[in-house]
Coordinates of C-alpha atoms in Angstrom, one line a residue:
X629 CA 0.0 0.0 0.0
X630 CA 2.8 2.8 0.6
X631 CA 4.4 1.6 -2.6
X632 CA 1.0 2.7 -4.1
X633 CA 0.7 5.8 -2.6
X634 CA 4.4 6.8 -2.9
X635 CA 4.2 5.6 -6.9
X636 CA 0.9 8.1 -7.0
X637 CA 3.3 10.8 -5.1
X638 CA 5.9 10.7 -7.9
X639 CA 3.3 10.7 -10.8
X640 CA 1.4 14.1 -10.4
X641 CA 0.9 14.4 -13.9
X642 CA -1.9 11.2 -14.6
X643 CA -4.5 13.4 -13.7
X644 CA -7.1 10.6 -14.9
X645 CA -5.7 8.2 -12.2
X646 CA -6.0 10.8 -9.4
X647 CA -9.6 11.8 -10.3
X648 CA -10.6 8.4 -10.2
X649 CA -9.1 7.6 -7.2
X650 CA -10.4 11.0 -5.3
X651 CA -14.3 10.0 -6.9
X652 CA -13.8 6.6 -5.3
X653 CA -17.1 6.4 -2.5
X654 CA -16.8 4.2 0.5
X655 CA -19.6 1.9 1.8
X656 CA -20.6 0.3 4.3
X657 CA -22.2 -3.2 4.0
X658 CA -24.7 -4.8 5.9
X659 CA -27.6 -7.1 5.7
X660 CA -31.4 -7.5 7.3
X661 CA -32.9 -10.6 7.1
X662 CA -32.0 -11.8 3.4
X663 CA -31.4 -8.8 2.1
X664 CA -27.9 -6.8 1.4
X665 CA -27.6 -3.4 1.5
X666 CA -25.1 -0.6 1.8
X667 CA -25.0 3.0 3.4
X668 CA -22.3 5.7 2.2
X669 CA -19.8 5.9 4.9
X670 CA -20.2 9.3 5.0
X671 CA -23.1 10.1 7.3
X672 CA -21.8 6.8 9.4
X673 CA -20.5 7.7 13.1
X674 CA -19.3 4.2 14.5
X675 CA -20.7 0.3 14.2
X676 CA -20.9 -1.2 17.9
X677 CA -22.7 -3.9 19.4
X678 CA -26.2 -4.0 20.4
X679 CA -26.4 -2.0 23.7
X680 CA -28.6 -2.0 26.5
X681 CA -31.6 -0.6 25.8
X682 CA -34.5 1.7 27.4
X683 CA -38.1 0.8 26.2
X684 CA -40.1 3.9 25.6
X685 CA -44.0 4.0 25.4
X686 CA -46.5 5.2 22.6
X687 CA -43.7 4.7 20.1
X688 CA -43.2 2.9 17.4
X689 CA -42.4 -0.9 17.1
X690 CA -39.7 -0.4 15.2
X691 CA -38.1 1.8 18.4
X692 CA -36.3 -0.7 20.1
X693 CA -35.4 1.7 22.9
X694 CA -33.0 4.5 24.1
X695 CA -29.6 3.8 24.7
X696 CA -26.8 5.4 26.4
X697 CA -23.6 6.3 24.1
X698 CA -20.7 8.3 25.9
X699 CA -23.2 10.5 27.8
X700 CA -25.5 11.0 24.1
X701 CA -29.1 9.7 24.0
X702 CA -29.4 7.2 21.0
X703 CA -32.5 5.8 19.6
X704 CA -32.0 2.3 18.5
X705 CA -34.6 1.6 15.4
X706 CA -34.9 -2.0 13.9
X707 CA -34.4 -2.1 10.2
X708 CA -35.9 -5.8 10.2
X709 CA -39.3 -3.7 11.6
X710 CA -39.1 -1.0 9.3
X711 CA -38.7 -2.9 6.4
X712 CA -41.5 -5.4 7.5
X713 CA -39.3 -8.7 8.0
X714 CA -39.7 -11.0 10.9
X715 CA -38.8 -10.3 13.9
X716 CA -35.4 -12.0 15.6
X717 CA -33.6 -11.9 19.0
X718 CA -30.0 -10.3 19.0
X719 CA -27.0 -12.4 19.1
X720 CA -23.0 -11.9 18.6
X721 CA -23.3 -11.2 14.9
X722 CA -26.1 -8.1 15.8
X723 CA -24.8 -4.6 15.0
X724 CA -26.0 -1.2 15.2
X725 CA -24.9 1.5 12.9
X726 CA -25.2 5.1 14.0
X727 CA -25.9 7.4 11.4
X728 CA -26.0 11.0 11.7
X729 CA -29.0 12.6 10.3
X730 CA -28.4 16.0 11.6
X731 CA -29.0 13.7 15.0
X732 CA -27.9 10.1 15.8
X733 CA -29.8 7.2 15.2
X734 CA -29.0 3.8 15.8
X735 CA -30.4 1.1 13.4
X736 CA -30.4 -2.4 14.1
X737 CA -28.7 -4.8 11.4
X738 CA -28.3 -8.6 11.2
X739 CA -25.0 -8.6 10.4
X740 CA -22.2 -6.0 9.0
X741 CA -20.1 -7.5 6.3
X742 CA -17.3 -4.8 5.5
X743 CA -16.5 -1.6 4.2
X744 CA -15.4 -1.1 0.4
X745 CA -14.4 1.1 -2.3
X746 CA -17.2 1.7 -5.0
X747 CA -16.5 3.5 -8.2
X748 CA -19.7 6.1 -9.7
X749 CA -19.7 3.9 -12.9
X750 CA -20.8 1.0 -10.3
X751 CA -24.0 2.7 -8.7
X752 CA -26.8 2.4 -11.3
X753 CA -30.4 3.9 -10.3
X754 CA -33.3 1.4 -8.9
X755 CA -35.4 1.8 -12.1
X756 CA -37.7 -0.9 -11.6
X757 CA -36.0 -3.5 -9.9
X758 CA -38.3 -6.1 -8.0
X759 CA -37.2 -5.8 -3.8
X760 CA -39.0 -6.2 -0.6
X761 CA -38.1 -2.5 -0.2
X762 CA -39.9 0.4 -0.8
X763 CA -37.3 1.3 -4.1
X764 CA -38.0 5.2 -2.6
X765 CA -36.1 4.4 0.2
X766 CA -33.3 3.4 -1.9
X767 CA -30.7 5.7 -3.6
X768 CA -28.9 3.5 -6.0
X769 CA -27.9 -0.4 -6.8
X770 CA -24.6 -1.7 -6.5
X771 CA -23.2 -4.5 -8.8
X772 CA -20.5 -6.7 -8.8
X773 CA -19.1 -5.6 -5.5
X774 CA -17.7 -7.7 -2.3
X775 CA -18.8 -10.9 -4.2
X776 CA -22.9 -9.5 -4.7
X777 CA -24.3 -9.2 -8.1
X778 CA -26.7 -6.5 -6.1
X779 CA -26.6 -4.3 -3.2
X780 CA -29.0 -1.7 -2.3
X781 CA -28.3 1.3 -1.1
X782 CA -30.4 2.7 1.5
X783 CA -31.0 6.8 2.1
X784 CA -31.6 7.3 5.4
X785 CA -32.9 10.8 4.9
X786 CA -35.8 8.8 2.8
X787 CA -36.5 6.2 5.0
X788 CA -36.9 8.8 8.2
X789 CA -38.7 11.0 6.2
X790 CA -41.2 7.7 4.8
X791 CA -41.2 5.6 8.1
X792 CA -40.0 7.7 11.2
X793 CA -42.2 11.5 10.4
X794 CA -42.2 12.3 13.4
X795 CA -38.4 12.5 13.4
X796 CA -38.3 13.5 10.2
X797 CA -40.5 17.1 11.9
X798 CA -38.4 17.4 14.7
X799 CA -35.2 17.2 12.4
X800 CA -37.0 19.7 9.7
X801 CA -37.7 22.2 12.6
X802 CA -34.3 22.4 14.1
X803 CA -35.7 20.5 17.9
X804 CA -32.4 19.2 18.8
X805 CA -30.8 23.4 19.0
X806 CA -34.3 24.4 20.7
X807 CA -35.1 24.6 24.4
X808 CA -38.3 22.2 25.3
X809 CA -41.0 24.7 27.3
X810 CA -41.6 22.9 30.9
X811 CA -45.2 23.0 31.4
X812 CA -46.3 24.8 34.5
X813 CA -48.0 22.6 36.9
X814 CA -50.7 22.8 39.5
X815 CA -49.5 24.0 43.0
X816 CA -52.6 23.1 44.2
X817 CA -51.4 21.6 47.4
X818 CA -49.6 24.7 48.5
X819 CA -52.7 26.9 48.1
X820 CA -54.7 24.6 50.2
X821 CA -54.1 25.8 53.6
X822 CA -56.1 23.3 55.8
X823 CA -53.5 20.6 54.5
X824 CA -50.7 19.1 55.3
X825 CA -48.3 17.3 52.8
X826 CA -46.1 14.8 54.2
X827 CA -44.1 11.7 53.5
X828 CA -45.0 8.5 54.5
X829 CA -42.1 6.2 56.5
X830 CA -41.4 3.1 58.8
X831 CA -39.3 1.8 61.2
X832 CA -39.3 -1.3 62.8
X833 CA -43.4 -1.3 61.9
X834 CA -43.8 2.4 63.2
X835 CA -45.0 4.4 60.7
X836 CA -43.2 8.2 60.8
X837 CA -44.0 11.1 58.3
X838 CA -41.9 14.1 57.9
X839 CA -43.2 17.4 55.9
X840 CA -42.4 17.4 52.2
X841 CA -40.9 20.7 52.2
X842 CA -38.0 19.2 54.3
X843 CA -37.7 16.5 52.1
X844 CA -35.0 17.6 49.4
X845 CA -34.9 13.8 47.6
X846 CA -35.1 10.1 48.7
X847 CA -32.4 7.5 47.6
X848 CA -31.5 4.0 47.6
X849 CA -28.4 2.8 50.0
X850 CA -25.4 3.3 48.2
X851 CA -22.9 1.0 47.8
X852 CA -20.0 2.1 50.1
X853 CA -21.0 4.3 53.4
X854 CA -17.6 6.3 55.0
X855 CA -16.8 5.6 58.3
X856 CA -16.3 8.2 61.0
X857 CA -13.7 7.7 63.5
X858 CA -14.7 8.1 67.2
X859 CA -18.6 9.0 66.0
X860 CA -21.6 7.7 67.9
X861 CA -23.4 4.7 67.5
X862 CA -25.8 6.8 65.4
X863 CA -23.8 8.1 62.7
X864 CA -23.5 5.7 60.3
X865 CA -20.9 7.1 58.4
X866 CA -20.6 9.4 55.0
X867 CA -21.8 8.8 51.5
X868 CA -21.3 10.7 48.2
X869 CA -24.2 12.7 46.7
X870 CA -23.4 14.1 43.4
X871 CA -20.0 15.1 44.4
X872 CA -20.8 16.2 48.2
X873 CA -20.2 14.3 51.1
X874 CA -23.5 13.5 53.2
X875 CA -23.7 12.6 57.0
X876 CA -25.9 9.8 57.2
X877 CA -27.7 9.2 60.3
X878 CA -29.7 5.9 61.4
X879 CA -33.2 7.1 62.5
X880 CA -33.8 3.7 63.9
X881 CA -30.5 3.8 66.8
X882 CA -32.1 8.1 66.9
X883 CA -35.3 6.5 68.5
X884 CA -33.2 4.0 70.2
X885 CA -34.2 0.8 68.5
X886 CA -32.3 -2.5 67.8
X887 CA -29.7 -2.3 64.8
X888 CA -30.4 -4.5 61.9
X889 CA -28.0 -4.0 58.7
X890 CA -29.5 -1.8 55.7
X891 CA -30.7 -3.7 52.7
X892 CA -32.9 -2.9 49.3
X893 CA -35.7 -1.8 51.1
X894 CA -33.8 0.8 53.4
X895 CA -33.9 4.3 52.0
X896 CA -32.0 7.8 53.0
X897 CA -34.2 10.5 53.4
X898 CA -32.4 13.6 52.2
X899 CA -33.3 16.7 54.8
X900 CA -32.9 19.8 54.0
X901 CA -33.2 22.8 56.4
X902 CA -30.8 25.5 57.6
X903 CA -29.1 25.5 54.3
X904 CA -27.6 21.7 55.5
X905 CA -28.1 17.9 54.3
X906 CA -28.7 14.9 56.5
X907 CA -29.3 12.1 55.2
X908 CA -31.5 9.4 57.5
X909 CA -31.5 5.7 56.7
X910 CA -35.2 4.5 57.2
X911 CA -36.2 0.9 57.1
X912 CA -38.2 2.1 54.0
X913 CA -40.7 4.6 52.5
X914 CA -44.1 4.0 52.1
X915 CA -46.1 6.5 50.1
X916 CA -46.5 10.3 50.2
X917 CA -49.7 11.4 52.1
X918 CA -51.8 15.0 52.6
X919 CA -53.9 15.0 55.1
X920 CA -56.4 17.6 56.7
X921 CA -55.0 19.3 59.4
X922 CA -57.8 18.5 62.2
X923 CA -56.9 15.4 62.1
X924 CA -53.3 16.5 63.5
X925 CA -52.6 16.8 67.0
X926 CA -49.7 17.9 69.0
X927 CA -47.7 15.2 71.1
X928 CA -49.3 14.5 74.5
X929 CA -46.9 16.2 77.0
X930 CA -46.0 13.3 79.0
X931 CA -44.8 11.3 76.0
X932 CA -42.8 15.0 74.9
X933 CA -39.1 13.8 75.5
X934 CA -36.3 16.5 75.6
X935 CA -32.9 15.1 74.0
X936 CA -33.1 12.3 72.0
X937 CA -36.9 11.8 71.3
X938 CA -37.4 15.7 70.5
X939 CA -37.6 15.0 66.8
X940 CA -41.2 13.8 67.0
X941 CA -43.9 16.8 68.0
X942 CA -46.9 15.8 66.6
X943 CA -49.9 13.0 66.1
X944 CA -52.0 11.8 62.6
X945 CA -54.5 9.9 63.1
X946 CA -55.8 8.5 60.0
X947 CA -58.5 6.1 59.5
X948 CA -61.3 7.3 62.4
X949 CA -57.9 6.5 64.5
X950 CA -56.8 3.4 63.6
X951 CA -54.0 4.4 62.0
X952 CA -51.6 6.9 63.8
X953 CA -48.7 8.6 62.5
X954 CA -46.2 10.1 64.4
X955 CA -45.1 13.6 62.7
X956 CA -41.4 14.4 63.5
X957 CA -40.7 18.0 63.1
X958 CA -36.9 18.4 61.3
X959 CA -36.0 21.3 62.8
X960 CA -36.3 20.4 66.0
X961 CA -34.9 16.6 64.6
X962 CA -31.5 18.7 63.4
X963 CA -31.2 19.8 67.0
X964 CA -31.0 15.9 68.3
X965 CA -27.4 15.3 69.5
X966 CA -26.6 12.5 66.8
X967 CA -27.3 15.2 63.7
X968 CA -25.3 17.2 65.9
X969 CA -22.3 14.8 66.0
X970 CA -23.2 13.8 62.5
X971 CA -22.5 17.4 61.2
X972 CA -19.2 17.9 63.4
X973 CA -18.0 14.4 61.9
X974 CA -18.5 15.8 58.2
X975 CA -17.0 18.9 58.9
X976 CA -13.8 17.3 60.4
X977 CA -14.3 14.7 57.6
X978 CA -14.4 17.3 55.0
X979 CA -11.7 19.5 56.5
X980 CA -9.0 16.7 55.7
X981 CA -10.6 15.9 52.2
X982 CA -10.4 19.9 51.4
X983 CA -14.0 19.0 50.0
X984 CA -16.7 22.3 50.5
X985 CA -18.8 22.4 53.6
X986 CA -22.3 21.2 53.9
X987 CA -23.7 24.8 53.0
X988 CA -26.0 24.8 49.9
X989 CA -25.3 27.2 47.5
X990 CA -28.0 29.4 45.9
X991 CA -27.3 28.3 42.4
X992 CA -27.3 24.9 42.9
X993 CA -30.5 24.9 44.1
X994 CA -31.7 26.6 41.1
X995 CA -30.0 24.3 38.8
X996 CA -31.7 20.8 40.2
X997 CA -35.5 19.6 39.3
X998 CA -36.5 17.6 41.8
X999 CA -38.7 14.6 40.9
X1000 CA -40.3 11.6 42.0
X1001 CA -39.1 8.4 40.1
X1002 CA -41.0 5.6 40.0
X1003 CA -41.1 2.2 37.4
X1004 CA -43.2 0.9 34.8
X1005 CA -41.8 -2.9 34.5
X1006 CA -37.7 -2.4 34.6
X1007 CA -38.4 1.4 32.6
X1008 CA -37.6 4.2 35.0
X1009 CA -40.5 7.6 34.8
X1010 CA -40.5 10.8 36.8
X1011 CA -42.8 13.9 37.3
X1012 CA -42.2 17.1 39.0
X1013 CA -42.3 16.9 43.0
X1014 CA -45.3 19.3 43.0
X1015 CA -47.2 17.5 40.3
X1016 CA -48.1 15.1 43.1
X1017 CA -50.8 15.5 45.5
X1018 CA -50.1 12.4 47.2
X1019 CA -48.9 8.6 46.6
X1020 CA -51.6 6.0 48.1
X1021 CA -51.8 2.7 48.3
X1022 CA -54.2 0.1 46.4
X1023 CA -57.0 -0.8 48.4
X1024 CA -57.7 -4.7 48.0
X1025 CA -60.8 -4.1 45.3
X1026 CA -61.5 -0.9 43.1
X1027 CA -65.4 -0.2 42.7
X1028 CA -66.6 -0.8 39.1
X1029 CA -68.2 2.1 37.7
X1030 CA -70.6 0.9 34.7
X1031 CA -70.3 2.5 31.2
X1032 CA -66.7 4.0 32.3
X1033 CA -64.4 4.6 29.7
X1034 CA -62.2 1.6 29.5
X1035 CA -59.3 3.2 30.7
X1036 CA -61.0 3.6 34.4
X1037 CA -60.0 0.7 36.6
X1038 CA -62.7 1.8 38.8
X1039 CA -62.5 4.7 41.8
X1040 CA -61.8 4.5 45.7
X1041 CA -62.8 6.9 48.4
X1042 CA -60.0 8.4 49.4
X1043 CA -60.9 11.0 52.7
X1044 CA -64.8 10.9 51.3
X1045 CA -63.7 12.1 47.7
X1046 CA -64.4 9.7 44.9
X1047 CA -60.9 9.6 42.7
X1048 CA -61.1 7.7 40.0
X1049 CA -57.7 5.5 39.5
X1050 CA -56.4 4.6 36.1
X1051 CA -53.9 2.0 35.4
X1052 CA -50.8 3.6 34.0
X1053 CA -49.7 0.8 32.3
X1054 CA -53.0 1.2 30.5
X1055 CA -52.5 4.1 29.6
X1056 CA -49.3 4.0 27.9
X1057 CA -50.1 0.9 26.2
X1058 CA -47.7 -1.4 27.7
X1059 CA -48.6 -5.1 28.8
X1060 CA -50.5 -5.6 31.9
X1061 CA -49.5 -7.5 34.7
X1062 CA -51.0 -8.5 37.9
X1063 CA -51.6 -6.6 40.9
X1064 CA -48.9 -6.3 43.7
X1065 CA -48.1 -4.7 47.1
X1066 CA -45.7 -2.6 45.9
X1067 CA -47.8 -0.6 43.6
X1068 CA -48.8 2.8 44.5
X1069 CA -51.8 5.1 43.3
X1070 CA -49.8 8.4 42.5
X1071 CA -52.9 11.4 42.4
X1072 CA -52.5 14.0 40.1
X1073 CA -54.6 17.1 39.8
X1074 CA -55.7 17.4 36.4
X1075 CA -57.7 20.4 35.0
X1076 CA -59.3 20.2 38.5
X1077 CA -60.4 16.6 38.3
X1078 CA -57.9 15.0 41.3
X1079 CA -56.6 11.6 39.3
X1080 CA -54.7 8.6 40.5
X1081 CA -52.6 6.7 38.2
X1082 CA -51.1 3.0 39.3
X1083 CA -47.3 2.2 38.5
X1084 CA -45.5 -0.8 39.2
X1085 CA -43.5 0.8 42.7
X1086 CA -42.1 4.6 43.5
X1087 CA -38.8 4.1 44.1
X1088 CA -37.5 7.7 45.1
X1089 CA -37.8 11.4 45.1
X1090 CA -34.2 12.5 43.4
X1091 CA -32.8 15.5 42.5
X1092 CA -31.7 16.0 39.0
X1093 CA -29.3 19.1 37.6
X1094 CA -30.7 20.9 34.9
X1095 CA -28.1 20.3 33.0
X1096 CA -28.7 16.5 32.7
X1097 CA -32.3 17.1 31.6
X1098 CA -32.4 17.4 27.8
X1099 CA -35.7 16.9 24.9
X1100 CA -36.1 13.1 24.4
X1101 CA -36.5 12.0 21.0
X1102 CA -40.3 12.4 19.0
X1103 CA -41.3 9.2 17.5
X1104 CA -45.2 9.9 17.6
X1105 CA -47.5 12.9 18.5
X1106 CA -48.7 11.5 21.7
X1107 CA -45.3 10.6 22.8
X1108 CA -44.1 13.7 22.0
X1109 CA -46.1 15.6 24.3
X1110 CA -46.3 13.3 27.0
X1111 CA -42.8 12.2 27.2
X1112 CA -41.4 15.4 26.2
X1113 CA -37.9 15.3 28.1
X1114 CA -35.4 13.0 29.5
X1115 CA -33.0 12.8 32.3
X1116 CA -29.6 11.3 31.1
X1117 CA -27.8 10.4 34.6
X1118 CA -24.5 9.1 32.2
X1119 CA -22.9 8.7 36.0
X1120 CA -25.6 6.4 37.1
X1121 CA -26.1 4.9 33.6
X1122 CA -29.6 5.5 33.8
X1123 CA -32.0 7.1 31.4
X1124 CA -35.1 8.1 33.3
X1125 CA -38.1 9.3 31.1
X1126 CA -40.3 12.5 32.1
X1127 CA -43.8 12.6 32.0
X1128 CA -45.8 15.8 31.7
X1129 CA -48.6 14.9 33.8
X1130 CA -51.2 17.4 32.7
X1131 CA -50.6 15.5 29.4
X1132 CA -52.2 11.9 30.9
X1133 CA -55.7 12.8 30.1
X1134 CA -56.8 15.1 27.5
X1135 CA -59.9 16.3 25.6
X1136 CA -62.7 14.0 25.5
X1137 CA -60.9 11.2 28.2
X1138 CA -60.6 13.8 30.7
X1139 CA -64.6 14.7 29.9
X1140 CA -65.5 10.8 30.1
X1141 CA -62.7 10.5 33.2
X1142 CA -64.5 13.2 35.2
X1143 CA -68.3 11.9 34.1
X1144 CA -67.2 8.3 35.6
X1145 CA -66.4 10.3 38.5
X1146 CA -69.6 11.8 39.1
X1147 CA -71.9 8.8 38.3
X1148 CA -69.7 7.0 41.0
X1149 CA -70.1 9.8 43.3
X1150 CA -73.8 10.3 42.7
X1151 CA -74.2 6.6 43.3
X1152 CA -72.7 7.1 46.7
X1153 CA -74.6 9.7 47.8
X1154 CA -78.0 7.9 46.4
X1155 CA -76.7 5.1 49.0

């Protein structure tokens, strides 16, 4: 090969041999099923394997799923879908070549074959040759090349354009440069002053709440806790949050209850207050509740403890009193000896690390969202905090209301108001499956008619920068809008998908939604 190019060097003057060698084109073969086809290298980014995959709802079949490449969002389409072939399972011959479009797409191929040199007088158009493919997705036929008397090359921009529109739109109008608008939910919650917001959690079969404006996020145990030298039994050590060290405290040894060791259920509650994190490891968190301020109490004052117990101030009683949850106040929490010790450890800890202090800065509150996650199957969702009036659980049987829209699971009486509950599953067409004690009602208030939606489990309330939230892809109108934007956590390799909640029910559903509602109501109050 150097011979080559050094005997090309030293003849400048065969023009004809340098133009022919400068028009050469370079493509990429592949094939789909039992077809072979070819893409100009060009537009081609990379060839890798098939990654792991995110499934996202109300799109296409062909979507496969969003993957995660070096910190980019990538669609993953199947060219056996698009193209109308049967359907196969990857396997160690599966590639996926990402094209760029004016964005990246990923497109599933069977196998790739290689990458060759084609001269112009070797592409001939389709005319009226006889393929399985649309021939307007095609831009030309290759013959005689890489042992194929035919190869058919594909133009992407013609198959987005005839197969994937809604891409094809989004590309047209320049979406990938433009800033998606955040719709401006209902605060409906905070204008309500007889209410109180809180979130639900236990210990050793207690069940504790603290206010939701304390509450900054929720997460799972992390993998390695820091220990403190010389700390208290309490203090169960540090942990990393987004590049900050956090003082995580056992609520459990607070109250003065027997150790046990955290596992998947355990949860730190993130605190906020004084402009300082704590983090308290709970056995786990149940649901978020609001509930009517009468039926709040203060502690009795012969239970009132001063010192370690002074955490919890007040009484819910829920239920006509069966149910009673003690309120613990966090300010008063922050004052208990082992946040105390908890904060001196960090500081000392953070002192010889030369990290920055526990002090929040003003900006970087302003630069997180701050959502709760939950799951749909293995898919990850979230919606704003302050979308959510509260997260219930599912009472053993729904009432039936007759001639609701099939959507409606049925309603429950939640604090004498009938909410109609609709599976979300259901709702975002995606297989149903059967019921289980970890689902949650999650109530939203849309257009004023208070909604609840079942998912699978809510796993967290998390805080996510700005700056990891970008547009997601558009592969259909309805997806568009409700699944308008994405959190890419590349750290975390984790894509979770945002829904826009006053996007679940719409138009004529939300009419027939809120019609079920009355009828069930009205049949209440006629019995």
């Amino acid at each position: 090969m150097a011979q080559e190019v050094a005997s090309q060097q030293a003849n400048p003057a065969d023009d004809t041999h340098d133009e022919t060698i400068s028009s050469t084109r370079q493509f990429v073969i592949f094939t789909v099923g039992n077809e072979v086809f070819a893409v100009d290298m060009a537009p081609v980014r990379e060839i890798i394997r098939m990654p792991e995959v995110v499934r996202v709802p109300l799109a296409p079949v062909s979507l496969e799923g969003l993957a995660n490449l070096r910190g980019q969002v990538l669609p993953i389409i199947s060219l056996r879908s698009l193209f109308d072939f049967p359907e196969r399972p990857a396997d160690d011959s599966t590639r996926v070549v990402v094209v760029d479009v004016g964005q990246s797409l990923g497109f599933v191929v069977d196998k790739v074959a290689s990458v060759v040199g084609v001269e112009p007088v070797q592409i001939e158009d389709t005319g009226a040759i006889s393929s399985a493919v649309d021939s307007k997705m095609l831009s030309g036929i290759i013959k005689n090349v890489s042992g194929q008397a035919m190869i058919m090359v594909l133009d992407f921009a013609s198959l987005i354009e005839r197969k994937l529109s809604h891409i094809s739109a989004a590309l047209k109008s320049n979406r990938a440069s433009a800033t998606a608008s955040v719709v401006a939910e209902s605060r409906e919650a905070e204008k309500v002053s007889d209410e109180l917001q809180l979130v639900s959690l236990h210990i050793e079969g207690q069940e504790y709440a603290v206010s939701i404006k304390d509450v900054q996020e929720i997460v799972q145990v992390p993998e390695e806790i820091i220990q403190v030298p010389g700390a208290e039994a309490h203090v169960l050590g540090l942990m990393t949050l987004r590049n900050r060290l956090l003082p995580i405290v056992s609520l459990r040894l607070v109250f003065g209850l027997a150790d046990r060791p955290l596992d998947e259920k355990s949860r730190i509650v993130v605190l906020a207050l004084d402009r300082a994190l704590v983090g308290l490891a709970v056995d786990g968190v149940s649901e978020v509740l609001r509930v009517a301020k009468s039926s709040v109490e203060a502690m009795p004052p012969l239970l009132v403890r001063e010192g370690e117990n002074a955490g919890i101030t007040e009484i819910c009683r829920l239920g006509d009193g069966s149910r009673l949850v003690s309120i613990i106040t966090a300010r008063k929490l922050f004052g208990d000896s082992a946040i105390k010790n908890a904060l001196n450890a960090l500081t000392d800890a953070q002192r010889e690390s030369g990290q920055e202090g526990v002090e929040l800065q003003e900006d970087t509150l302003d630069d997180d969202e701050q959502v709760v996650v939950f799951r749909l199957g293995s898919e990850e969702f979230g919606v704003p905090i302050e979308s959510v009036q509260e997260i219930v659980r599912i009472p053993e049987d729904l009432t039936r209301v007759p001639k609701a829209p099939a959507s409606v699971e049925g309603v429950i009486n939640l604090r004498g108001s009938v909410l109609p509950v609709i599976d979300l599953r259901r709702r975002l067409g995606l297989e149903q499956v059967a019921r289980s004690d970890r689902q949650r009602i999650m109530v939203f208030l849309l257009t004023g008619l208070r909604t609840g939606f079942i998912v699978d489990q809510v796993s967290e309330v998390l805080k996510i920068p700005k700056a990891a939230i970008e547009p997601a892809p558009q592969f259909s109108a309805e997806q568009g809008l409700l699944l308008s934007r994405m959190a890419n956590l590349e750290n975390q390799k984790r894509i979770v998908q945002l829904i826009d909640p006053s996007r679940l029910l719409e138009g004529r559903e939300l009419t027939e939604v809120a019609a079920a509602a009355k009828a069930a109501h009205d049949q209440t109050a006629g019995s």
